[in-house]
PDB file of C-alpha atoms in Angstrom:
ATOM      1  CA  UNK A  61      -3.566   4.850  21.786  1.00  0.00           C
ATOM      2  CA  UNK A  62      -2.729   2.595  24.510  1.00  0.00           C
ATOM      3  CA  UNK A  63      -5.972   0.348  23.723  1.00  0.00           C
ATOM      4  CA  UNK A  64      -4.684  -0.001  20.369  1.00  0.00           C
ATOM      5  CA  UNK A  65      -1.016  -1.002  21.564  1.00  0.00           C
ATOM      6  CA  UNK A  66      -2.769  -3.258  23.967  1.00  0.00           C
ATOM      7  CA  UNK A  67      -4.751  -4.564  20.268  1.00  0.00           C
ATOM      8  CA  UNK A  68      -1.574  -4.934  18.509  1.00  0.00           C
ATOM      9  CA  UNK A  69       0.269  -6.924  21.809  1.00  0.00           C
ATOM     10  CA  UNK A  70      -2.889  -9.600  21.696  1.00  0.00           C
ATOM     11  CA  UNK A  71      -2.352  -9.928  18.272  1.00  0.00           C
ATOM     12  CA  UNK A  72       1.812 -10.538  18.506  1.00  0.00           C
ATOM     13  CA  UNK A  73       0.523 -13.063  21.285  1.00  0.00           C
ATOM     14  CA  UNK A  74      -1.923 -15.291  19.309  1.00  0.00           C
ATOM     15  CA  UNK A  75       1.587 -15.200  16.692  1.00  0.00           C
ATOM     16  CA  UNK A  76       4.458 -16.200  18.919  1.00  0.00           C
ATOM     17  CA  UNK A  77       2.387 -18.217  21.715  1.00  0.00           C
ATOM     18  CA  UNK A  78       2.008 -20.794  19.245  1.00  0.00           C
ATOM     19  CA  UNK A  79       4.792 -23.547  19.158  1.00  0.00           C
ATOM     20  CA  UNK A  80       4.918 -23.646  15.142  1.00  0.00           C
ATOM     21  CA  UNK A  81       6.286 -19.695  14.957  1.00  0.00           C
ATOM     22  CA  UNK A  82       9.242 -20.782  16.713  1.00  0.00           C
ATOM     23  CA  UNK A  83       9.738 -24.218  14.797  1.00  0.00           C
ATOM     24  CA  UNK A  84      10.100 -21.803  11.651  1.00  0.00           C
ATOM     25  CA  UNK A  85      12.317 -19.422  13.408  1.00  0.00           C
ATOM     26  CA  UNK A  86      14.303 -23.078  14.256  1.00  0.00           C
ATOM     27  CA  UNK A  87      13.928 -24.316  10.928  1.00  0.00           C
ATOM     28  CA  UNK A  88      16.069 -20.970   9.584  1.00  0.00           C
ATOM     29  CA  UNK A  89      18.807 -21.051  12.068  1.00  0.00           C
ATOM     30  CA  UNK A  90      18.922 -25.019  11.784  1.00  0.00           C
ATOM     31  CA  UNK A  91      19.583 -24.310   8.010  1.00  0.00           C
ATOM     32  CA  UNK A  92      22.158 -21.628   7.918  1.00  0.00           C
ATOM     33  CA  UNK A  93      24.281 -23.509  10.342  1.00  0.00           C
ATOM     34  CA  UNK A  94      23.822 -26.862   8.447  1.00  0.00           C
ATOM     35  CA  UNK A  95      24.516 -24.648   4.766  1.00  0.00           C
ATOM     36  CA  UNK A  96      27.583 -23.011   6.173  1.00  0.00           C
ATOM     37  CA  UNK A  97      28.716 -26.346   7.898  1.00  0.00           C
ATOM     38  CA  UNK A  98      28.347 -28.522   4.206  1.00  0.00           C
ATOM     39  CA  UNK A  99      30.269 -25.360   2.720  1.00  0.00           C
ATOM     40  CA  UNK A 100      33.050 -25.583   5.244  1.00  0.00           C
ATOM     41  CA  UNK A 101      33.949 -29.317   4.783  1.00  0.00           C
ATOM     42  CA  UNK A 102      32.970 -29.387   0.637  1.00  0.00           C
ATOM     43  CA  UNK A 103      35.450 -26.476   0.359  1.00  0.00           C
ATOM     44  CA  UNK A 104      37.785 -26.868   2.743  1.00  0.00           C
ATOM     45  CA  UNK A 105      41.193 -26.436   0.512  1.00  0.00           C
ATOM     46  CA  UNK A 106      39.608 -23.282  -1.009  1.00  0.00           C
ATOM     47  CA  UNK A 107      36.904 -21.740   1.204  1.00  0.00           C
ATOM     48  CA  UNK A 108      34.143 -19.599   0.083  1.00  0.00           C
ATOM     49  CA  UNK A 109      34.265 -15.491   1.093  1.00  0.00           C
ATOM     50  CA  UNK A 110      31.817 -14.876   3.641  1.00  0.00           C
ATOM     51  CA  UNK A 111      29.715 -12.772   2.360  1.00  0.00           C
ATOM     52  CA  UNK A 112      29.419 -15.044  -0.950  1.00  0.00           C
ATOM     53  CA  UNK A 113      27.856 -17.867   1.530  1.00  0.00           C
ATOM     54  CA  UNK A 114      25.929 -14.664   3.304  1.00  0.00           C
ATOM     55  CA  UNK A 115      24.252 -13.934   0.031  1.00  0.00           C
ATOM     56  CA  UNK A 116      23.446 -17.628  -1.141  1.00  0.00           C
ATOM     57  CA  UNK A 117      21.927 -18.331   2.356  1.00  0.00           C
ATOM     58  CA  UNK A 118      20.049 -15.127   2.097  1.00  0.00           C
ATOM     59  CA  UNK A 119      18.417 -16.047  -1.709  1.00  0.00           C
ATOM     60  CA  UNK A 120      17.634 -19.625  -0.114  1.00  0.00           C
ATOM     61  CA  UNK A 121      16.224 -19.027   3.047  1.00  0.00           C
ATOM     62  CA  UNK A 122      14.749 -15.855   2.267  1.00  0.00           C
ATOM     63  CA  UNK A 123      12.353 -17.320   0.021  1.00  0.00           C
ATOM     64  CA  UNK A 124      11.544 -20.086   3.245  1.00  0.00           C
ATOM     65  CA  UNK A 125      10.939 -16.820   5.452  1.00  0.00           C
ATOM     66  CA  UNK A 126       8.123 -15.684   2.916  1.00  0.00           C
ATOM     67  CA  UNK A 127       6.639 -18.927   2.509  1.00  0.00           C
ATOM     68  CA  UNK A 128       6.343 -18.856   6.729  1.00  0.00           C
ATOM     69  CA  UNK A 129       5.228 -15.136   6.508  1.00  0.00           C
ATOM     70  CA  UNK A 130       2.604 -15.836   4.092  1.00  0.00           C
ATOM     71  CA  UNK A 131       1.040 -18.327   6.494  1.00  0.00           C
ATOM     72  CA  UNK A 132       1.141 -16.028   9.442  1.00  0.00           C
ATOM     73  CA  UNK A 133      -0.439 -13.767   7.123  1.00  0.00           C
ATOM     74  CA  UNK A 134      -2.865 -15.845   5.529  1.00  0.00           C
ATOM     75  CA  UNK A 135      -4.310 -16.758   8.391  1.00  0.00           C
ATOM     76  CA  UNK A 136      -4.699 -13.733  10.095  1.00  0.00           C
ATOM     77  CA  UNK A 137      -7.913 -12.546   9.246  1.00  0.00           C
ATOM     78  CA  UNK A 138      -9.347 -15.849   7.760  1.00  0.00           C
ATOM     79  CA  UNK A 139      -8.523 -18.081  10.236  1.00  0.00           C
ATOM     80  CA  UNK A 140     -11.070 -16.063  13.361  1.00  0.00           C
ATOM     81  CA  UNK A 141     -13.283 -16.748  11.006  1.00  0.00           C
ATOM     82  CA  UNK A 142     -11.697 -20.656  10.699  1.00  0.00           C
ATOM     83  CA  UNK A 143     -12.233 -20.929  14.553  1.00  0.00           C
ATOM     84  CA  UNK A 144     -15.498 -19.613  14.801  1.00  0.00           C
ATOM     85  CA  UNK A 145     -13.589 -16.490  16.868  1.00  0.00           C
ATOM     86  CA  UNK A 146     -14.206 -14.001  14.676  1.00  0.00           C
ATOM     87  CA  UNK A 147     -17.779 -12.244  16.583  1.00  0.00           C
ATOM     88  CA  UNK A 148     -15.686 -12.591  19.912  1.00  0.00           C
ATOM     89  CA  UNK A 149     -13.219 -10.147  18.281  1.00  0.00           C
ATOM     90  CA  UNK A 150     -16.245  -7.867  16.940  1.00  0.00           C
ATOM     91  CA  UNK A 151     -18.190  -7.464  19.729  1.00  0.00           C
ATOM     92  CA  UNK A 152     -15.180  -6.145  21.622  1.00  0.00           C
ATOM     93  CA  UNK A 153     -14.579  -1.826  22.272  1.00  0.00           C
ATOM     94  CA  UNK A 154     -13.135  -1.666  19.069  1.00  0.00           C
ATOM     95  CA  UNK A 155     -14.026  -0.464  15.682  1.00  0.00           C
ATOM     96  CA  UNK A 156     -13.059  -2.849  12.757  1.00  0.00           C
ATOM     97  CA  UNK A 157     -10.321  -0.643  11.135  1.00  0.00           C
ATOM     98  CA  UNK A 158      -8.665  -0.761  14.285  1.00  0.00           C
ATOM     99  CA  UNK A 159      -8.768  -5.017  14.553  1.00  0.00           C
ATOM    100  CA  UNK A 160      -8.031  -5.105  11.362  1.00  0.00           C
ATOM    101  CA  UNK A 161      -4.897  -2.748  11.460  1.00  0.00           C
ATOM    102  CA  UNK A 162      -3.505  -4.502  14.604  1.00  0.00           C
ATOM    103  CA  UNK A 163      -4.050  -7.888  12.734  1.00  0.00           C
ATOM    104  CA  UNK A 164      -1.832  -6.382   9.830  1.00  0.00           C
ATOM    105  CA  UNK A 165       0.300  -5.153  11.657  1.00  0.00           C
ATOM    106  CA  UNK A 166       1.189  -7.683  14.133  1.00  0.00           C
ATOM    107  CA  UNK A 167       1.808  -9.685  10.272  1.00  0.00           C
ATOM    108  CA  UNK A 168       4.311  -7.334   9.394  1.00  0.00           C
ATOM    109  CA  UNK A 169       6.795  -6.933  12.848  1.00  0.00           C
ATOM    110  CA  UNK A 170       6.812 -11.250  12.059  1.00  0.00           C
ATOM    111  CA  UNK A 171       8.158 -10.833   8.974  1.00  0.00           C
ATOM    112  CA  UNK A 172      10.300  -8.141  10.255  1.00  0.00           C
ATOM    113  CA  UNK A 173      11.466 -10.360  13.102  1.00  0.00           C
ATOM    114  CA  UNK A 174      12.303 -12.730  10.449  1.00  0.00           C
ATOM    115  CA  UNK A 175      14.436 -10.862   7.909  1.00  0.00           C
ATOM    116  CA  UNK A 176      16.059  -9.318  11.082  1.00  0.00           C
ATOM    117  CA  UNK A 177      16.711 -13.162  12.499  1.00  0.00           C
ATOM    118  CA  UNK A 178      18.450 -14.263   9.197  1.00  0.00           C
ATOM    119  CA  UNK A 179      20.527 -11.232   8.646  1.00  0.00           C
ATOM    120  CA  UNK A 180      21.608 -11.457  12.440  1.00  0.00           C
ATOM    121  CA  UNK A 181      22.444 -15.393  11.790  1.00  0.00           C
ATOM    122  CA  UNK A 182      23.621 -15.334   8.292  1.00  0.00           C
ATOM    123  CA  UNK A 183      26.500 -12.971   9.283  1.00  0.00           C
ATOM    124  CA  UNK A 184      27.273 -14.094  12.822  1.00  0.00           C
ATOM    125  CA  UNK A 185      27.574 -18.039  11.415  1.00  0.00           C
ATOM    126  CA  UNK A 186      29.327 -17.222   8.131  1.00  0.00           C
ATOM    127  CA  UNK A 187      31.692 -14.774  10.136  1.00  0.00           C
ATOM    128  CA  UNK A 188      32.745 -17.420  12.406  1.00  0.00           C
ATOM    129  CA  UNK A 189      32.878 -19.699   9.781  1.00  0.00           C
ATOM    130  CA  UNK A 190      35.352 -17.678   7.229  1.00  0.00           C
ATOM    131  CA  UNK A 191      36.181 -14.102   8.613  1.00  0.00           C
ATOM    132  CA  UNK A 192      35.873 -11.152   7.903  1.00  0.00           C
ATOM    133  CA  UNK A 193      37.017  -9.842   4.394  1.00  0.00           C
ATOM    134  CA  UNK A 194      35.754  -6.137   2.557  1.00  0.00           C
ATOM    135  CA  UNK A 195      38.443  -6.123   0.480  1.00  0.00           C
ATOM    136  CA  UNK A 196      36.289  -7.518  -2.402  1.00  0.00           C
ATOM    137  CA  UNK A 197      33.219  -4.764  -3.666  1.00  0.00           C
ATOM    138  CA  UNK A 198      29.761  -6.120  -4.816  1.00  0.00           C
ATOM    139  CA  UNK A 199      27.262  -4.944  -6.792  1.00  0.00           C
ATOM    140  CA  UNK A 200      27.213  -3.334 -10.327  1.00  0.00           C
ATOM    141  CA  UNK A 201      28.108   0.052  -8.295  1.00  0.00           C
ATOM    142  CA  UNK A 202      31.043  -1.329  -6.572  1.00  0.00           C
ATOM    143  CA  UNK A 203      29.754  -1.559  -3.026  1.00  0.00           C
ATOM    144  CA  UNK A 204      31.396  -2.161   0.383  1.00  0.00           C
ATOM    145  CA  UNK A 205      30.074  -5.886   1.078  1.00  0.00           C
ATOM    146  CA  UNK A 206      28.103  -4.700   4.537  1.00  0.00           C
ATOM    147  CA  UNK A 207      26.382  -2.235   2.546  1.00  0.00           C
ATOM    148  CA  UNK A 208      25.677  -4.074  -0.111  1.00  0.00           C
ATOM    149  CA  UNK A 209      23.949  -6.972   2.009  1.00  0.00           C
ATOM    150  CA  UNK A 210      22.182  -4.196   3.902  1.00  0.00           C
ATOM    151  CA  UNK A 211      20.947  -2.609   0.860  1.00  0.00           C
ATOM    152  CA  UNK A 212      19.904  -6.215  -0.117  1.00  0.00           C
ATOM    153  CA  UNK A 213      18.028  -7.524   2.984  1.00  0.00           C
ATOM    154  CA  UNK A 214      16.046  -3.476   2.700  1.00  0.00           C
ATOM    155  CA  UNK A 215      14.989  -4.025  -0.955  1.00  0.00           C
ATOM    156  CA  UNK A 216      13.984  -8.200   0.087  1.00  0.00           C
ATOM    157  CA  UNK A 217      12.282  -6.601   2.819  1.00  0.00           C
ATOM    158  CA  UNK A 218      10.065  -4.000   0.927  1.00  0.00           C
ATOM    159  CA  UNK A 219       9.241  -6.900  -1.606  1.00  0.00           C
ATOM    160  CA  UNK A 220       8.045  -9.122   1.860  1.00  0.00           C
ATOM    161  CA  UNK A 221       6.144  -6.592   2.925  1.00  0.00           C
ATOM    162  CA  UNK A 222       4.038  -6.293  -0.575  1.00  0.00           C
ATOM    163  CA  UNK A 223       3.819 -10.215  -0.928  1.00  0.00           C
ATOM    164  CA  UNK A 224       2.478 -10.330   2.595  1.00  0.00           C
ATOM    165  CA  UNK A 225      -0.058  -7.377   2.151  1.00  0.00           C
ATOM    166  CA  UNK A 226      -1.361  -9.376  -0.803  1.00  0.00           C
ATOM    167  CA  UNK A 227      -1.679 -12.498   1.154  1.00  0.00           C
ATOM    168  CA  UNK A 228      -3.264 -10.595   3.597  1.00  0.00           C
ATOM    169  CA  UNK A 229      -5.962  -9.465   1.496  1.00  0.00           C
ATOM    170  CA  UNK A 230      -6.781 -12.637   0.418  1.00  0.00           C
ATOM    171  CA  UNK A 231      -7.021 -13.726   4.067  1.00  0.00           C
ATOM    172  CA  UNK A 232      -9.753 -10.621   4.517  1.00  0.00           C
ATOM    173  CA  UNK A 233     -11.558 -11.637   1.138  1.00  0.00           C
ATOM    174  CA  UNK A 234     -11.584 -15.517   1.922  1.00  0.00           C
ATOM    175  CA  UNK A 235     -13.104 -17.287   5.228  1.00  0.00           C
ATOM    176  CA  UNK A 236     -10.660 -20.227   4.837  1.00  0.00           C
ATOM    177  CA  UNK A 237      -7.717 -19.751   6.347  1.00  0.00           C
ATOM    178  CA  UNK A 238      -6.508 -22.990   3.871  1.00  0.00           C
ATOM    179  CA  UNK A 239      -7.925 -21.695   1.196  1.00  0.00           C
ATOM    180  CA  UNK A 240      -6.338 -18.092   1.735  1.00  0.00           C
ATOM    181  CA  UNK A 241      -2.515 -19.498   2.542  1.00  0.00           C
ATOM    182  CA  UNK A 242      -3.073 -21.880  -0.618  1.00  0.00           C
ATOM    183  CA  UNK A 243      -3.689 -19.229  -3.162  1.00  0.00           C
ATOM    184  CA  UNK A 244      -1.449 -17.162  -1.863  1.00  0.00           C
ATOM    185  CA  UNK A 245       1.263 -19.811  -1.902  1.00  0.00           C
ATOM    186  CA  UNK A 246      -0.159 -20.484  -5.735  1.00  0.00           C
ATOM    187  CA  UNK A 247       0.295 -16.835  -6.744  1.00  0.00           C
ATOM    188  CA  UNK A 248       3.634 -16.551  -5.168  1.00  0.00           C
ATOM    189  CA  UNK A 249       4.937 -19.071  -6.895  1.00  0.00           C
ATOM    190  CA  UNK A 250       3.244 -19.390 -10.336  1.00  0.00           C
ATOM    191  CA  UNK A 251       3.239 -15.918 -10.772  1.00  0.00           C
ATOM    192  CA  UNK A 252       6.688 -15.468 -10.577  1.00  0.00           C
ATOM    193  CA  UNK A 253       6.972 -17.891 -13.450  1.00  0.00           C
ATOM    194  CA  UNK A 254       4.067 -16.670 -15.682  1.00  0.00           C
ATOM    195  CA  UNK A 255       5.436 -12.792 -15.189  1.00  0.00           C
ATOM    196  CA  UNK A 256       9.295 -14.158 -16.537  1.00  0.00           C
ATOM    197  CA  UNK A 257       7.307 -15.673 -19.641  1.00  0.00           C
ATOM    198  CA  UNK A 258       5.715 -12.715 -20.083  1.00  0.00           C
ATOM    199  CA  UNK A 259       8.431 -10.427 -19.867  1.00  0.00           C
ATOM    200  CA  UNK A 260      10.810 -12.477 -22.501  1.00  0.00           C
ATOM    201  CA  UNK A 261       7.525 -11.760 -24.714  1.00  0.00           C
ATOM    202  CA  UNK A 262       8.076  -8.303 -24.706  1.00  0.00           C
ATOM    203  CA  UNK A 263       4.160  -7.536 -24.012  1.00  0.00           C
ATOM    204  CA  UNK A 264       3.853  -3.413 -22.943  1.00  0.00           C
ATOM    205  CA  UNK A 265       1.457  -4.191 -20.451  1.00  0.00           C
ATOM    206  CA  UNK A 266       3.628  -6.875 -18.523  1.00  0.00           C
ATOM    207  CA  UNK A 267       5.251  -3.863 -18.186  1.00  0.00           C
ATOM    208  CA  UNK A 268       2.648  -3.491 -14.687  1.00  0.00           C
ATOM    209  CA  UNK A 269       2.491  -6.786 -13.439  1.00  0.00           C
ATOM    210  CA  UNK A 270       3.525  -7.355 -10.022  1.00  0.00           C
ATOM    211  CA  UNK A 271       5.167 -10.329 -10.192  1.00  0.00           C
ATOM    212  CA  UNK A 272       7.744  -8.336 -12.797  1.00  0.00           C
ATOM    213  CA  UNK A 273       9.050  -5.868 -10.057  1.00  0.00           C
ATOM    214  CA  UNK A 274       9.078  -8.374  -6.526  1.00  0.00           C
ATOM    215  CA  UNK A 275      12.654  -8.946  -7.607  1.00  0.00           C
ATOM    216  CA  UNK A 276      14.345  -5.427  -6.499  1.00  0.00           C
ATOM    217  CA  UNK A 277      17.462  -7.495  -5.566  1.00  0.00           C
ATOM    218  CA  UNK A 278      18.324  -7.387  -9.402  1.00  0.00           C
ATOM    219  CA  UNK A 279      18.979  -3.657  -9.457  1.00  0.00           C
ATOM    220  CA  UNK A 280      22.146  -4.163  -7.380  1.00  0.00           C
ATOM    221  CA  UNK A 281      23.551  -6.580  -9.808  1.00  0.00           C
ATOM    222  CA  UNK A 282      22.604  -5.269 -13.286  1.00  0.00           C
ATOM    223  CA  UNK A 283      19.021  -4.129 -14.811  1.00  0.00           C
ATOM    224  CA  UNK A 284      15.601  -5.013 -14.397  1.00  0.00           C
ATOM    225  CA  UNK A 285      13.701  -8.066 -15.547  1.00  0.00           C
ATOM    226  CA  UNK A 286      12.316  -6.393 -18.598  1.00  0.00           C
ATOM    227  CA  UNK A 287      14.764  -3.956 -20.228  1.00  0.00           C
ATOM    228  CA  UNK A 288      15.389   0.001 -19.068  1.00  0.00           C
ATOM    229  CA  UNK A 289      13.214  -0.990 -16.341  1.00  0.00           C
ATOM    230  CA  UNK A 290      14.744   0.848 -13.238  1.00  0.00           C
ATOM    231  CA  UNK A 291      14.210   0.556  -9.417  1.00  0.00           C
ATOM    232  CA  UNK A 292      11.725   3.640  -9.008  1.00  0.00           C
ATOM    233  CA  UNK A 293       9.597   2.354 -11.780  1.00  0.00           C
ATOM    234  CA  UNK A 294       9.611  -1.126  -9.720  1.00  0.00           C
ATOM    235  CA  UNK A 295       9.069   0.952  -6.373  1.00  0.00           C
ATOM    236  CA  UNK A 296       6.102   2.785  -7.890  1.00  0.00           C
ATOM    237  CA  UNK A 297       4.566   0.148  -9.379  1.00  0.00           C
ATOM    238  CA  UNK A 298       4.916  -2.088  -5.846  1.00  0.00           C
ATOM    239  CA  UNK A 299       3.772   1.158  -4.154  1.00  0.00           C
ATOM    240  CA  UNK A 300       0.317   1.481  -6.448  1.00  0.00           C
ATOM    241  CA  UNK A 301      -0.489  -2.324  -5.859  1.00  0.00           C
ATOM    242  CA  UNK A 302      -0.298  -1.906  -2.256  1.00  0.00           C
ATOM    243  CA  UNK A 303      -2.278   0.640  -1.827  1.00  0.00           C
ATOM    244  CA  UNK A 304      -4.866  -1.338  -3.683  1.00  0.00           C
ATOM    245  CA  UNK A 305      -4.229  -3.964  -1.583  1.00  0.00           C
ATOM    246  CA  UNK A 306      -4.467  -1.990   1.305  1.00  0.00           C
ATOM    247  CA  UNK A 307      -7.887  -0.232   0.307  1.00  0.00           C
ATOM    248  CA  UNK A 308      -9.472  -3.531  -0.591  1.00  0.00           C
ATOM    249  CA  UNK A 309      -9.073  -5.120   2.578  1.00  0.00           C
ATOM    250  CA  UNK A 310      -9.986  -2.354   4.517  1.00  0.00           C
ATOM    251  CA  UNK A 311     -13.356  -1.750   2.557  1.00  0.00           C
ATOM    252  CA  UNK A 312     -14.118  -5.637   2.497  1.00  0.00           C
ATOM    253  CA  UNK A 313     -13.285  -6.334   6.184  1.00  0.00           C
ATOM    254  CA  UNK A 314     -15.729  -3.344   7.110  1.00  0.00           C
ATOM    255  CA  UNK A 315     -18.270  -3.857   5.285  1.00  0.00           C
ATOM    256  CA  UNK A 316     -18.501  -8.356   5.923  1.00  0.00           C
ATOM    257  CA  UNK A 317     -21.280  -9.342   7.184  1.00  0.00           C
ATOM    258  CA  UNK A 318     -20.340 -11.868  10.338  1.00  0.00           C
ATOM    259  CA  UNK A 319     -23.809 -13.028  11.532  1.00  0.00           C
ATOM    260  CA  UNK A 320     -23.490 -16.470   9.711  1.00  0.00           C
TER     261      UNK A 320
END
């Protein structure tokens, strides 16, 4: 157990050792500041709640904190292989389920650390900014604003966790870490679009795409994307592509031959 900890600790090292993490981490606290700053002089005679710039931060920069999750990710697996590092890592006491969990791993407590980071700077800077005010209920179930926004960042959070899984597996199936963050950036963002086509089409079987259910965020405002769609169907249909996900990687990372 401790060997693995020790696995997963290299692996958070090779992430936050390198000066670009933190840029990103800068980038997201540079732009809630400068957001909530333009808000406070554009509307200065009648200010903005708090929790209304909270949530507008959180649906920009939320999207920026996948984009940098997907690279960490993308380049987990694909770039050892990028850097010629990948037979150092083999050849080491350790099976390859174990590297490869630790790699995967290590992905997900970044994007963790990230969602954390802008829920801990959203608030604090939009707090400071405008107050504090729960007198006004969100949501299509009449929430207290904290717990709506917590309930928010938990359902982004599970949908960050599934986009990064996938662009994990494309880092395991690819030997490019480019290549992987590139089609994963691709997918992200045209398949968003194609899955919204799809689902104004009414087709039965768009029904299971993924794309269709990464938007859990709309169950606390009104219905799905595609109508009577609810937030378990969404959750099981996220759950059964990550386990695919999941399953693929493993069996392709095991069974990759490295000697080229």
């Amino acid at each position: 157990m401790l060997d693995f900890l020790q696995l997963v600790s290299n692996e958070n090292m090779k992430i936050y050792r390198r000066a670009r993490t933190w840029i990103m981490m800068g980038i997201l606290l540079l732009l809630t500041v400068s957001i909530t700053g333009m808000a406070t002089f554009l509307t200065a005679d009648e200010p903005p709640t708090m929790w209304f710039m909270m949530k507008m931060e959180t649906q920009i920069l939320l999207t920026l904190a996948t984009i940098f999750a997907v690279v960490i990710s993308g380049e987990s697996v694909a770039g050892e292989f990028t850097a010629g590092t990948i037979k150092l890592l083999l050849i080491r006491p350790w099976t390859r389920s174990k590297i490869l969990l630790s790699k995967y791993i290590s992905v997900l407590l970044f994007a963790l650390f990230a969602t954390v980071l802008l829920f801990a700077a959203t608030f604090a800077v939009n707090l400071a900014a405008f107050g504090y005010d729960d007198s006004t209920l969100l949501g299509q179930d009449g929430l207290p604003p904290l717990t709506y926004m917590i309930r928010y960042y938990v359902l982004e959070f599970v949908s960050l966790v599934v986009v990064v899984t996938l662009s994990f597996m494309i880092s395991t199936v690819f030997r490019s870490s480019s290549l992987a963050i590139g089609l994963s950036m691709f997918l992200l963002f045209i398949g968003s679009s194609v899955a919204g086509v799809l689902a104004m089409l009414e087709y039965d079987w768009a029904d299971y795409i993924l794309f269709v259910h990464l938007n859990l965020t709309q169950y606390l405002d009104g219905g799905g994307m595609i109508q009577d769609m609810t937030l378990g169907f969404s959750l099981g249909i996220l759950a059964a592509y990550y386990v695919a996900f999941i399953a693929l990687s493993w069996w392709i990372f095991n069974r990759r031959d490295v000697s080229a």
